[in-house]
Amino acid sequence: MEVKSLAQTSPTALAEIPFDLDGRAREIQAAARGFTEDVLIPLEEEAERRSGRLPDDVVAEVKREATAAGLCGGLHSPEHGGQGWSLLEWSLVEEQFGRSTNAIHWHVPNAYNVWGHASDDHVERYLRPALRGELRDAYAVTERDAGSDPSRIGATAEPIAGGGFRLNAEKWFVTSGDVASVYVVMANVIDGGAKLPTLFVVDRSCPGIEILDDPAFTHSYPDGHPTIAFRDVEVADADVIGGVGGGEDLQRSWFTEERIGIAARCVGAMWRLLEETTAWAAGREQGGSRILDYQGVSFPLADSAADASAGRLLALMVAELADAGADPKLVHNKASMAKLFNSEAAYRCADRCVQAFGGRGYLRSNVAERFLRELRVDRIWEGTSEIQRLIVVRGLERRGVERMLH
Ligand SMILES: Cc1cc2nc3c(=O)[nH]c(=O)nc-3n(C[C@H](O)[C@H](O)[C@H](O)COP(=O)(O)OP(=O)(O)OC[C@H]3O[C@@H](n4cnc5c(N)ncnc54)[C@H](O)[C@@H]3O)c2cc1C
């Protein structure tokens, strides 16, 4: 017997959580669930066959559906064209998106949260069009010698006499850097002996920008992650976001949100993996029994169910803490804990599910195979698991064990 479709296996009722979800949160969750099941999941195999790149007309349709479902720019303010969701509401949406493979949700119109700190002019030129799905941004921090350790960033922004800055940088792994119309670039303004980490808005049309390499990666993703050179690129004083020297603070708040988002998407991945694999194992017979009746198959699924359930509570609790205005440092530490736990658990879950599918689990048409490749990067980007552990340990020492655990 072959795998049942998702529609046959998923319950119709929304997943209940022990959080006080109001009507609006439930509506948002339902919209994201419908969009994921009706739009994203049916496109997965085509996206995989095309190495992640769907045709333009299909992408346009995904954007239209997302707009109609009210899912664009979730965390951005309504004044800027976003939805003004809380982090809890956003996490519920990311959880649904996480149930689909190939990151097709990346086409849902959105923009990095730093635009909330940008000038009115930048909001008009970049943020509003991004939330309408007319352009994409990219965020360039990592370099050849600066990954986990941003203090090694070599990018410089030299003040120009008469105003503005001259930017020189080589940025690595710039997600959507191949298609972006605008980059947010981290560079050090040199002020005497001091290096002031600063975020700059750099329009793609500026002279001096060159894509040096657009390598293939393990996952089949909608866009590339190219290496980009910025050579003597001139930007205006007004192109600084968050003030000169304000780059690290903005970066920290971005990391907190992104890590909660990854934690939520990993819960969604485990949810889908367990649905599909339980259905398969209950239907597959070998050696005179359903393979679900063999503990070698079923116990790993039980362990992943426990991980998913615990990870879900952790991710949503951190989101709710952030919404309640808890100490941002504590939230930062706990967001790292949620990202660490859920990304490691989701990868384990995908590996277990591949094993339960046997040879079928090694086919690219199989959801567990795709998740196994796609979830790997969640243990690397937005800070590796080792860096999350460092942040958690710092939290244990500075915030105290009790605050970190409760
Ligand atoms: C697909 C993809 C997309 C990405 N998109 C973007 C993007 O859009 N923008 C962007 O700026 N960056 C992006 N990145 C970069 C990503 O954030 C970095 O790869 C990540 O932070 C790790 O940095 P690194 O690759 O330089 O590894 P390194 O920092 O060199 O780490 C190598 C290994 O050493 C370990 N390590 C390092 N320091 C320590 C320590 N102090 N203690 C213990 N272990 C340590 C790490 O955990 C890791 O295992 C992307 C990366 C990938 C793979």
Short mmCIF file of N, CA, C and O in Angstrom, two decimals, residues 173 175 217-219 221 225 262 265-266 339 343 347 371-385:
data_model
loop_
_atom_site.label_atom_id
_atom_site.label_comp_id
_atom_site.label_asym_id
_atom_site.label_seq_id
_atom_site.Cartn_x
_atom_site.Cartn_y
_atom_site.Cartn_z
N PHE A 173 26.93 33.92 0.84
CA PHE A 173 25.66 33.25 1.19
C PHE A 173 24.49 34.24 1.27
O PHE A 173 23.67 34.17 2.20
N THR A 175 21.16 35.16 0.72
CA THR A 175 19.91 34.55 0.26
C THR A 175 19.09 35.55 -0.56
O THR A 175 18.88 36.69 -0.12
N PHE A 217 23.48 24.53 -3.58
CA PHE A 217 23.46 24.12 -2.17
C PHE A 217 22.67 22.82 -2.02
O PHE A 217 22.06 22.33 -2.99
N THR A 218 22.66 22.27 -0.83
CA THR A 218 22.02 20.98 -0.58
C THR A 218 20.52 21.02 -0.86
O THR A 218 19.97 20.08 -1.44
N HIS A 219 19.86 22.09 -0.43
CA HIS A 219 18.40 22.15 -0.63
C HIS A 219 18.04 22.67 -2.02
O HIS A 219 18.88 23.25 -2.71
N TYR A 221 16.00 25.36 -3.35
CA TYR A 221 15.41 26.58 -2.76
C TYR A 221 14.90 27.51 -3.86
O TYR A 221 15.41 27.47 -4.98
N HIS A 225 21.94 31.77 -3.20
CA HIS A 225 22.62 32.36 -2.04
C HIS A 225 24.01 32.79 -2.52
O HIS A 225 25.03 32.21 -2.12
N ILE A 262 12.27 29.99 12.83
CA ILE A 262 12.85 28.68 12.47
C ILE A 262 12.31 27.60 13.42
O ILE A 262 11.94 26.50 12.99
N ARG A 265 8.84 26.74 12.31
CA ARG A 265 8.80 25.98 11.05
C ARG A 265 9.26 24.54 11.27
O ARG A 265 8.74 23.60 10.65
N CYS A 266 10.22 24.36 12.16
CA CYS A 266 10.70 22.99 12.45
C CYS A 266 9.60 22.17 13.11
O CYS A 266 9.49 20.95 12.88
N LYS A 339 15.37 27.46 18.95
CA LYS A 339 15.93 27.16 17.63
C LYS A 339 16.83 25.93 17.72
O LYS A 339 16.79 25.03 16.87
N SER A 343 15.47 22.63 15.74
CA SER A 343 16.18 22.32 14.50
C SER A 343 16.89 20.97 14.62
O SER A 343 16.91 20.18 13.66
N TYR A 347 15.61 17.59 12.38
CA TYR A 347 16.53 16.83 11.52
C TYR A 347 16.54 15.35 11.93
O TYR A 347 16.49 14.46 11.08
N PHE A 371 12.70 16.84 3.20
CA PHE A 371 12.92 17.48 4.50
C PHE A 371 14.33 17.19 5.02
O PHE A 371 14.96 18.03 5.66
N LEU A 372 14.82 15.97 4.79
CA LEU A 372 16.14 15.63 5.31
C LEU A 372 17.20 16.59 4.76
O LEU A 372 18.07 17.05 5.50
N ARG A 373 17.10 16.93 3.48
CA ARG A 373 18.05 17.89 2.92
C ARG A 373 17.74 19.31 3.38
O ARG A 373 18.64 20.08 3.70
N GLU A 374 16.45 19.66 3.42
CA GLU A 374 16.11 21.05 3.69
C GLU A 374 16.31 21.46 5.15
O GLU A 374 16.66 22.60 5.43
N LEU A 375 16.06 20.53 6.05
CA LEU A 375 16.14 20.90 7.47
C LEU A 375 17.59 21.03 7.94
O LEU A 375 17.84 21.60 9.00
N ARG A 376 18.52 20.51 7.15
CA ARG A 376 19.92 20.52 7.60
C ARG A 376 20.41 21.94 7.86
O ARG A 376 21.16 22.19 8.81
N VAL A 377 19.98 22.87 7.00
CA VAL A 377 20.51 24.23 7.13
C VAL A 377 19.96 24.96 8.36
O VAL A 377 20.55 25.94 8.82
N ASP A 378 18.85 24.48 8.90
CA ASP A 378 18.31 25.14 10.10
C ASP A 378 19.25 24.96 11.30
O ASP A 378 19.12 25.67 12.29
N ARG A 379 20.18 24.01 11.20
CA ARG A 379 21.17 23.86 12.28
C ARG A 379 22.40 24.74 12.01
O ARG A 379 23.36 24.73 12.79
N ILE A 380 22.36 25.48 10.89
CA ILE A 380 23.53 26.29 10.50
C ILE A 380 23.20 27.78 10.42
O ILE A 380 23.88 28.61 11.03
N TRP A 381 22.10 28.13 9.65
CA TRP A 381 21.91 29.57 9.42
C TRP A 381 21.22 30.22 10.61
O TRP A 381 20.68 29.56 11.47
N GLU A 382 21.29 31.52 10.61
CA GLU A 382 20.86 32.36 11.76
C GLU A 382 21.57 31.91 13.04
O GLU A 382 21.00 31.97 14.13
N GLY A 383 22.80 31.48 12.89
CA GLY A 383 23.61 31.01 14.02
C GLY A 383 23.56 29.50 14.13
O GLY A 383 22.49 28.91 14.18
N THR A 384 24.74 28.89 14.13
CA THR A 384 24.81 27.42 14.18
C THR A 384 24.33 26.91 15.55
O THR A 384 24.22 27.67 16.51
N SER A 385 24.13 25.60 15.63
CA SER A 385 23.71 25.02 16.91
C SER A 385 24.74 25.27 18.01
O SER A 385 24.38 25.49 19.18
#
